Short mmCIF file of C-alpha atoms and ligand atoms in Angstrom, two decimals:
data_model
loop_
_atom_site.label_atom_id
_atom_site.label_comp_id
_atom_site.label_asym_id
_atom_site.label_seq_id
_atom_site.Cartn_x
_atom_site.Cartn_y
_atom_site.Cartn_z
CA MET A 1 -20.41 20.77 0.56
CA GLU A 2 -19.94 17.13 1.48
CA PHE A 3 -17.60 15.07 3.67
CA CYS A 4 -16.32 11.99 1.78
CA LYS A 5 -14.02 9.07 2.33
CA PRO A 6 -11.49 8.42 -0.46
CA LEU A 7 -12.43 5.75 -2.94
CA VAL A 8 -9.60 3.40 -3.92
CA THR A 9 -10.09 1.25 -7.01
CA LEU A 10 -7.69 -1.13 -8.68
CA VAL A 11 -8.58 -0.66 -12.33
CA SER A 12 -6.33 -3.15 -14.07
CA ASP A 13 -5.68 -6.84 -14.14
CA PHE A 14 -2.70 -8.17 -16.05
CA HIS A 15 -3.22 -11.25 -18.25
CA LEU A 16 -0.52 -13.35 -19.83
CA ASP A 17 -0.52 -14.06 -23.52
CA GLU A 18 -0.63 -17.82 -23.01
CA LYS A 19 0.35 -18.70 -26.57
CA GLY A 20 3.36 -16.35 -26.51
CA MET A 21 4.50 -17.60 -23.12
CA ALA A 22 4.16 -21.23 -24.20
CA GLU A 23 6.32 -20.54 -27.26
CA VAL A 24 9.01 -18.82 -25.20
CA ALA A 25 8.94 -21.57 -22.58
CA ALA A 26 9.34 -24.21 -25.31
CA LYS A 27 12.39 -22.40 -26.71
CA TYR A 28 13.93 -22.50 -23.19
CA GLY A 29 13.16 -26.23 -23.01
CA ALA A 30 10.82 -25.31 -20.17
CA ASP A 31 7.56 -26.48 -21.77
CA ARG A 32 7.09 -29.15 -19.09
CA TRP A 33 7.51 -26.56 -16.35
CA PHE A 34 5.06 -24.22 -18.11
CA ASN A 35 2.42 -26.90 -18.70
CA GLU A 36 2.63 -28.14 -15.12
CA GLN A 37 2.66 -24.70 -13.50
CA TYR A 38 0.35 -22.58 -15.67
CA THR A 39 -2.85 -24.42 -14.85
CA PRO A 40 -6.19 -23.34 -13.36
CA GLU A 41 -5.50 -25.57 -10.33
CA ASN A 42 -2.31 -23.67 -9.57
CA ASP A 43 -3.87 -20.66 -7.89
CA VAL A 44 -1.25 -18.07 -8.91
CA SER A 45 -2.11 -14.73 -10.51
CA ASP A 46 -0.74 -14.02 -14.00
CA SER A 47 1.28 -11.15 -12.50
CA GLU A 48 3.04 -13.41 -10.01
CA PHE A 49 3.53 -16.04 -12.68
CA LEU A 50 5.18 -13.55 -15.03
CA ILE A 51 7.58 -12.37 -12.32
CA GLU A 52 8.54 -15.97 -11.54
CA PHE A 53 9.03 -16.64 -15.25
CA MET A 54 11.26 -13.58 -15.73
CA ALA A 55 13.33 -14.44 -12.66
CA ARG A 56 13.77 -18.10 -13.64
CA SER A 57 14.77 -17.07 -17.17
CA CYS A 58 17.89 -15.39 -15.71
CA TYR A 59 19.36 -18.75 -14.64
CA LYS A 60 17.30 -21.13 -16.81
CA SER A 61 16.13 -22.48 -13.49
CA PHE A 62 12.86 -23.91 -14.78
CA GLY A 63 14.08 -27.34 -13.76
CA VAL A 64 17.22 -29.39 -13.34
CA GLY A 65 19.07 -30.17 -16.57
CA LEU A 66 18.42 -26.99 -18.57
CA ASN A 67 21.53 -25.29 -17.25
CA PRO A 68 24.31 -27.75 -16.32
CA ASN A 69 25.36 -25.46 -13.45
CA VAL A 70 21.98 -25.82 -11.77
CA THR A 71 21.59 -28.99 -9.71
CA LYS A 72 18.47 -28.09 -7.76
CA VAL A 73 15.71 -25.52 -8.10
CA ARG A 74 13.14 -24.02 -5.76
CA GLU A 75 9.70 -25.39 -6.50
CA GLY A 76 6.52 -23.36 -6.77
CA ASN A 77 5.70 -19.69 -7.15
CA ALA A 78 5.46 -18.82 -3.44
CA GLU A 79 8.83 -20.30 -2.49
CA TYR A 80 10.54 -18.94 -5.59
CA LEU A 81 9.27 -15.38 -5.19
CA ALA A 82 10.01 -15.32 -1.45
CA ASN A 83 13.63 -16.16 -2.23
CA VAL A 84 13.85 -13.53 -5.00
CA ILE A 85 12.47 -10.88 -2.66
CA ASP A 86 14.53 -11.93 0.38
CA SER A 87 17.66 -11.84 -1.81
CA GLY A 88 16.90 -8.21 -2.73
CA HIS A 89 16.43 -8.80 -6.46
CA GLY A 90 13.90 -5.99 -6.59
CA SER A 91 14.22 -5.17 -10.27
CA VAL A 92 12.27 -8.31 -11.28
CA LEU A 93 9.29 -6.85 -9.42
CA GLU A 94 9.26 -3.93 -11.84
CA HIS A 95 7.85 -6.08 -14.65
CA ILE A 96 4.30 -5.61 -13.34
CA GLN A 97 2.56 -2.32 -12.75
CA LEU A 98 -0.80 -1.95 -10.99
CA ASN A 99 -3.14 0.88 -11.93
CA PHE A 100 -5.20 2.58 -9.22
CA MET A 101 -7.75 5.33 -9.42
CA PHE A 102 -7.96 7.40 -6.24
CA GLN A 103 -11.21 9.37 -6.20
CA ASP A 104 -12.21 11.99 -3.67
CA VAL A 105 -8.69 12.55 -2.39
CA SER A 106 -7.45 15.98 -1.39
CA ARG A 107 -4.66 17.98 -2.92
CA VAL A 108 -2.89 17.47 0.42
CA PHE A 109 -2.89 13.76 -0.41
CA THR A 110 -1.86 14.15 -4.05
CA HIS A 111 1.01 16.43 -3.09
CA GLU A 112 2.36 13.76 -0.77
CA LEU A 113 1.75 10.96 -3.26
CA VAL A 114 3.77 12.55 -6.05
CA ARG A 115 6.88 12.62 -3.87
CA HIS A 116 7.32 8.93 -4.74
CA ARG A 117 9.13 9.02 -8.05
CA PRO A 118 10.56 5.78 -9.43
CA GLY A 119 8.24 3.21 -10.94
CA VAL A 120 5.12 5.36 -11.05
CA ALA A 121 2.87 7.04 -13.61
CA ILE A 122 0.43 9.76 -12.65
CA SER A 123 -2.60 11.37 -14.28
CA GLN A 124 -4.04 14.08 -12.07
CA GLU A 125 -7.35 15.84 -12.61
CA SER A 126 -6.61 19.24 -14.13
CA LEU A 127 -8.23 22.08 -12.24
CA ARG A 128 -7.33 24.39 -15.12
CA TYR A 129 -9.82 22.44 -17.25
CA VAL A 130 -12.28 21.09 -14.72
CA ARG A 131 -14.25 23.92 -13.18
CA LEU A 132 -14.93 23.65 -9.46
CA THR A 133 -18.56 23.48 -8.47
CA ASP A 134 -19.19 21.38 -5.35
CA LEU A 135 -16.31 21.40 -2.90
CA LYS A 136 -15.89 18.18 -0.94
CA CYS A 137 -13.67 17.52 2.08
CA PHE A 138 -12.05 14.45 3.65
CA ASP A 139 -14.33 12.80 6.18
CA PHE A 140 -11.85 12.86 9.06
CA PRO A 141 -11.74 9.90 11.44
CA ARG A 142 -12.26 11.01 15.04
CA LEU A 143 -9.10 11.91 16.94
CA LYS A 144 -10.20 10.34 20.20
CA SER A 145 -7.04 11.12 22.17
CA GLU A 146 -6.50 14.61 20.83
CA LEU A 147 -9.98 16.17 20.58
CA THR A 148 -13.14 16.01 22.64
CA ASP A 149 -16.42 15.23 20.87
CA GLU A 150 -17.36 18.87 21.27
CA GLU A 151 -14.09 20.01 19.64
CA GLU A 152 -14.59 17.52 16.76
CA GLU A 153 -18.11 18.85 16.12
CA TRP A 154 -16.85 22.41 16.23
CA PHE A 155 -14.07 21.56 13.75
CA ARG A 156 -16.46 19.88 11.30
CA ALA A 157 -18.77 22.88 11.52
CA ILE A 158 -15.98 25.34 10.74
CA VAL A 159 -14.80 23.17 7.80
CA LYS A 160 -18.37 23.07 6.47
CA ARG A 161 -18.82 26.82 6.85
CA THR A 162 -15.48 27.58 5.13
CA PHE A 163 -16.07 25.16 2.26
CA GLU A 164 -19.58 26.51 1.70
CA TYR A 165 -18.24 30.05 1.64
CA LEU A 166 -15.51 29.08 -0.84
CA GLU A 167 -18.11 27.30 -2.99
CA SER A 168 -20.11 30.50 -3.06
CA VAL A 169 -16.97 32.40 -4.13
CA GLN A 170 -16.56 30.01 -7.09
CA ASP A 171 -20.23 30.56 -8.02
CA GLU A 172 -19.83 34.30 -7.75
CA MET A 173 -16.80 34.31 -10.08
CA THR A 174 -18.59 32.01 -12.55
CA ASP A 175 -21.49 34.47 -12.70
CA LYS A 176 -19.32 37.55 -12.87
CA PHE A 177 -17.25 36.16 -15.75
CA ASN A 178 -20.40 34.72 -17.35
CA LEU A 179 -18.64 31.39 -17.79
CA ASN A 180 -21.81 29.35 -18.27
CA ASN A 181 -22.46 31.24 -21.52
CA GLU A 182 -18.83 31.47 -22.65
CA GLU A 183 -18.02 29.94 -26.06
CA SER A 184 -14.24 30.30 -26.01
CA PHE A 185 -12.61 27.32 -24.33
CA ALA A 186 -9.32 29.25 -24.10
CA ARG A 187 -10.99 31.99 -22.03
CA LYS A 188 -12.76 29.42 -19.84
CA LYS A 189 -9.45 27.65 -19.22
CA LYS A 190 -7.61 30.84 -18.29
CA LEU A 191 -10.30 31.88 -15.87
CA THR A 192 -10.84 28.40 -14.39
CA SER A 193 -7.11 28.27 -13.77
CA ARG A 194 -7.25 31.58 -11.94
CA MET A 195 -10.34 30.65 -9.96
CA ARG A 196 -8.87 27.41 -8.58
CA ARG A 197 -6.40 29.47 -6.57
CA LEU A 198 -9.25 30.38 -4.28
CA ALA A 199 -10.02 26.76 -3.49
CA PRO A 200 -8.73 25.11 -0.31
CA ILE A 201 -5.85 22.62 -0.39
CA GLY A 202 -8.21 20.16 1.33
CA LEU A 203 -10.64 20.03 -1.62
CA LEU A 204 -11.27 16.57 -3.01
CA THR A 205 -10.18 15.66 -6.49
CA ASN A 206 -9.09 12.56 -8.45
CA ILE A 207 -5.77 11.06 -9.42
CA GLY A 208 -4.82 7.97 -11.41
CA TRP A 209 -1.71 6.32 -9.97
CA SER A 210 0.19 3.39 -11.43
CA ALA A 211 3.05 1.77 -9.60
CA ASN A 212 5.11 -1.34 -10.05
CA PHE A 213 5.33 -4.03 -7.37
CA ARG A 214 8.72 -2.83 -6.19
CA THR A 215 7.44 0.69 -5.61
CA LEU A 216 4.28 -0.62 -3.93
CA ARG A 217 6.34 -2.65 -1.46
CA HIS A 218 8.24 0.56 -0.64
CA VAL A 219 5.36 3.03 -0.47
CA ILE A 220 2.64 1.00 1.33
CA PRO A 221 4.56 0.61 4.63
CA LEU A 222 5.90 4.20 4.48
CA ARG A 223 2.50 5.74 3.92
CA THR A 224 0.57 3.64 6.42
CA SER A 225 3.10 4.22 9.21
CA LYS A 226 1.85 6.05 12.27
CA ALA A 227 4.09 8.96 11.29
CA ALA A 228 2.17 9.54 8.04
CA GLU A 229 -0.86 11.78 7.53
CA GLU A 230 -4.30 10.28 8.18
CA GLU A 231 -5.76 10.56 4.67
CA ILE A 232 -2.77 8.94 2.92
CA ARG A 233 -2.77 6.25 5.63
CA TRP A 234 -6.43 5.61 4.88
CA VAL A 235 -5.80 5.22 1.14
CA PHE A 236 -2.70 3.03 1.49
CA ALA A 237 -4.40 0.80 4.06
CA ASP A 238 -6.77 -0.11 1.19
CA VAL A 239 -4.00 -0.34 -1.40
CA GLY A 240 -2.10 -2.71 0.91
CA GLU A 241 -5.19 -4.84 1.53
CA MET A 242 -5.84 -5.19 -2.21
CA CYS A 243 -2.21 -6.06 -2.95
CA LYS A 244 -1.99 -8.63 -0.16
CA ARG A 245 -5.28 -10.28 -1.19
CA LYS A 246 -4.64 -10.38 -4.94
CA TYR A 247 -0.87 -11.01 -4.95
CA PRO A 248 -0.13 -12.99 -1.77
CA ASN A 249 3.21 -14.31 -3.06
CA ILE A 250 4.57 -10.83 -3.77
CA PHE A 251 3.33 -9.41 -0.45
CA PHE A 252 3.91 -12.59 1.60
CA ASP A 253 6.01 -10.74 4.17
CA MET A 254 3.69 -7.73 4.65
CA GLU A 255 1.58 -7.77 7.81
CA TRP A 256 -1.17 -5.53 9.11
CA ASN A 257 -1.04 -4.05 12.61
CA SER A 258 -4.25 -2.27 13.51
CA ASP A 259 -4.01 0.95 15.54
CA ASP A 260 -6.94 -0.44 17.59
CA ASP A 261 -8.36 3.03 18.11
CA GLY A 262 -11.61 2.59 16.19
CA THR A 263 -10.46 4.67 13.19
CA GLY A 264 -9.81 1.64 10.97
CA LEU A 265 -6.23 2.83 10.48
CA GLY A 266 -3.18 0.67 10.99
CA GLU A 267 0.28 -0.04 9.66
CA TRP A 268 1.36 -2.41 6.90
CA LYS A 269 4.81 -3.63 7.77
CA ILE A 270 7.30 -5.65 5.76
CA ILE A 271 8.68 -8.25 8.16
CA PRO A 272 12.35 -8.85 7.31
CA LYS A 273 13.59 -12.39 6.79
CA ARG A 274 15.71 -12.44 9.95
CA ILE A 275 12.63 -11.63 12.05
CA ARG A 276 10.47 -14.20 10.23
CA ASP A 277 13.19 -16.80 10.79
CA LEU A 278 13.37 -15.92 14.45
CA ASN A 279 9.60 -16.33 14.78
CA LYS A 280 9.83 -19.71 13.08
CA PHE A 281 12.43 -20.94 15.56
CA LEU A 282 10.90 -19.52 18.71
CA SER A 283 8.98 -21.87 20.89
CA ILE A 284 7.86 -21.63 24.44
CA ASN A 285 7.43 -24.51 26.86
CA PHE A 286 5.89 -24.70 30.26
CA LYS A 287 7.00 -27.52 32.48
CA GLU A 288 6.53 -27.98 36.21
CA ASN A 289 6.15 -24.31 36.97
CA MET A 290 9.08 -23.44 34.76
CA TYR A 291 8.97 -21.50 31.53
CA ILE A 292 11.60 -22.06 28.91
CA LEU A 293 11.99 -19.89 25.88
CA TYR A 294 13.70 -21.68 23.03
CA MET A 295 15.39 -20.23 20.01
CA GLY A 296 16.09 -23.18 17.74
CA LYS A 297 17.42 -25.78 20.15
CA THR A 298 18.90 -23.26 22.55
CA ALA A 299 17.06 -22.35 25.71
CA ILE A 300 17.65 -18.63 26.11
CA PHE A 301 15.68 -18.02 29.26
CA SER A 302 13.98 -19.93 31.99
CA HIS A 303 12.37 -18.92 35.24
CA THR A 304 9.99 -20.22 37.83
CA ASN A 305 6.65 -19.03 38.96
CA ARG A 306 4.99 -15.56 38.76
CA PHE A 307 7.32 -13.97 36.22
CA VAL A 308 7.52 -11.63 33.32
CA VAL A 309 9.92 -12.15 30.46
CA ASN A 310 10.58 -9.33 28.13
CA CYS A 311 12.70 -10.49 25.28
CA LEU A 312 13.62 -7.69 22.96
CA TYR A 313 15.20 -8.64 19.71
CA ASP A 314 15.09 -6.06 16.98
CA ASN A 315 11.42 -5.19 16.65
CA ILE A 316 10.16 -8.24 18.46
CA SER A 317 8.85 -7.95 21.94
CA ILE A 318 7.81 -11.14 23.64
CA GLU A 319 6.03 -10.87 26.89
CA LEU A 320 5.13 -13.94 28.93
CA ARG A 321 3.08 -13.58 32.03
CA ARG A 322 1.93 -16.19 34.45
CA TRP A 323 0.30 -14.99 37.57
CA GLY A 324 0.06 -17.23 40.62
CA ALA A 325 1.68 -20.59 41.17
C1 FAD B 1 5.78 10.31 7.39
C2 FAD B 1 6.36 11.17 6.30
C3 FAD B 1 6.56 12.52 6.53
C4 FAD B 1 7.12 13.31 5.53
N1 FAD B 1 7.31 14.66 5.76
C5 FAD B 1 7.87 15.45 4.81
C6 FAD B 1 8.10 16.84 4.99
O1 FAD B 1 7.80 17.39 6.05
N2 FAD B 1 8.64 17.57 3.99
C7 FAD B 1 9.01 17.01 2.81
O2 FAD B 1 9.53 17.68 1.93
N3 FAD B 1 8.78 15.69 2.59
C8 FAD B 1 8.23 14.91 3.54
N4 FAD B 1 8.00 13.58 3.29
C9 FAD B 1 8.36 13.05 1.98
C10 FAD B 1 9.74 12.38 2.04
O3 FAD B 1 10.75 13.34 2.35
C11 FAD B 1 10.07 11.73 0.70
O4 FAD B 1 10.13 12.71 -0.30
C12 FAD B 1 9.07 10.67 0.31
O5 FAD B 1 8.82 9.81 1.38
C13 FAD B 1 9.62 9.88 -0.86
O6 FAD B 1 10.95 9.48 -0.54
P1 FAD B 1 11.62 8.14 -0.91
O7 FAD B 1 13.01 8.20 -0.43
O8 FAD B 1 10.81 7.04 -0.39
O9 FAD B 1 11.64 8.29 -2.48
P2 FAD B 1 10.85 7.57 -3.66
O10 FAD B 1 10.74 8.61 -4.72
O11 FAD B 1 9.59 6.90 -3.21
O12 FAD B 1 11.95 6.56 -4.09
C14 FAD B 1 11.96 5.20 -3.64
C15 FAD B 1 13.37 4.76 -3.42
O13 FAD B 1 14.07 4.77 -4.66
C16 FAD B 1 15.42 5.18 -4.44
N5 FAD B 1 15.65 6.44 -5.16
C17 FAD B 1 14.74 7.32 -5.62
N6 FAD B 1 15.28 8.34 -6.23
C18 FAD B 1 16.60 8.14 -6.17
C19 FAD B 1 17.71 8.88 -6.63
N7 FAD B 1 17.57 10.03 -7.27
N8 FAD B 1 18.93 8.42 -6.36
C20 FAD B 1 19.09 7.24 -5.70
N9 FAD B 1 18.08 6.49 -5.25
C21 FAD B 1 16.86 6.93 -5.49
C22 FAD B 1 15.60 5.35 -2.95
O14 FAD B 1 16.04 4.13 -2.39
C23 FAD B 1 14.19 5.65 -2.49
O15 FAD B 1 13.96 5.34 -1.12
C24 FAD B 1 7.46 12.75 4.27
C25 FAD B 1 7.26 11.40 4.06
C26 FAD B 1 6.71 10.60 5.05
C27 FAD B 1 6.48 9.13 4.78
#
């Protein structure tokens, strides 16, 4: 019996067929755009480039002059994708699918994961075929506010004892049915299938999960939210980190808020455009003992000396404190 943390691996990396793309771009009259943009200096992943290409192909907006209706175009991958995403054109994000392997995740986790349906493909380890030998369990982060150290130790001990007992039950059935000497795969499968019913839902297993960018943008915030279960939060914290690092223009509006409780957990949040705009326009000035909070050019609050401002606007909370004169 072993306690393990889930292992999250991104096992794919999409590459453009440069020759094919160049041919298509030329037919659109967009060869200049392609040659200028698809360069090693332009630090954009092939996935992000493809999404930009597909989106621009809808309006022939590779540059001015290709479509007489278009008199100006957004320049660059980051600006273009931000506008596509802010406008809600989610279907373009479905062109790219990422492939993850989640190892040492429980059946609690996989049961929650498979509730997300559109834009995914799943290959789950079959416990009808794969016979259980060592049973592993999620290495729980400490619940500092809910359990004392003594209660945590007690809980880990009872998990260990139960898993070891259930491991011994699997061994006992293997011996009784003489499975190690069995020739017939059909018999082994039938019995393995029956035996798995005596395994705990918390046992660790593996699942391959593929999801397109649109689905990822939906699932990562949902499954890292404080309301979600700790193991799925753990996994999707990693998934979010990988997505943000590798595809910054697709996940430009996703921000990490740590729980700050030592568990390493936190929430990935998509910050809506209206909130990002508000942040951009907010500025705070301090002048002769007076604080002024600006939104754009409008001063929305001012006060003197020793004050607290709590400005609540949607999810934003701004707190200014100045103690003493
Ligand atoms: C914190 C948390 C607690 C939960 N607790 C429970 C629980 O106690 N019991 C339980 O049963 N489940 C629970 N769930 C699972 C939850 O009910 C959903 O099944 C899961 O989150 C997936 O829902 P989704 O709407 O995001 O669908 P997804 O399958 O991820 O679909 C993504 C989006 O696609 C669209 N879509 C998908 N299918 C359709 C359709 N048929 N028609 C129209 N639009 C569609 C919707 O906009 C949807 O939001 C929980 C989930 C979370 C995050």
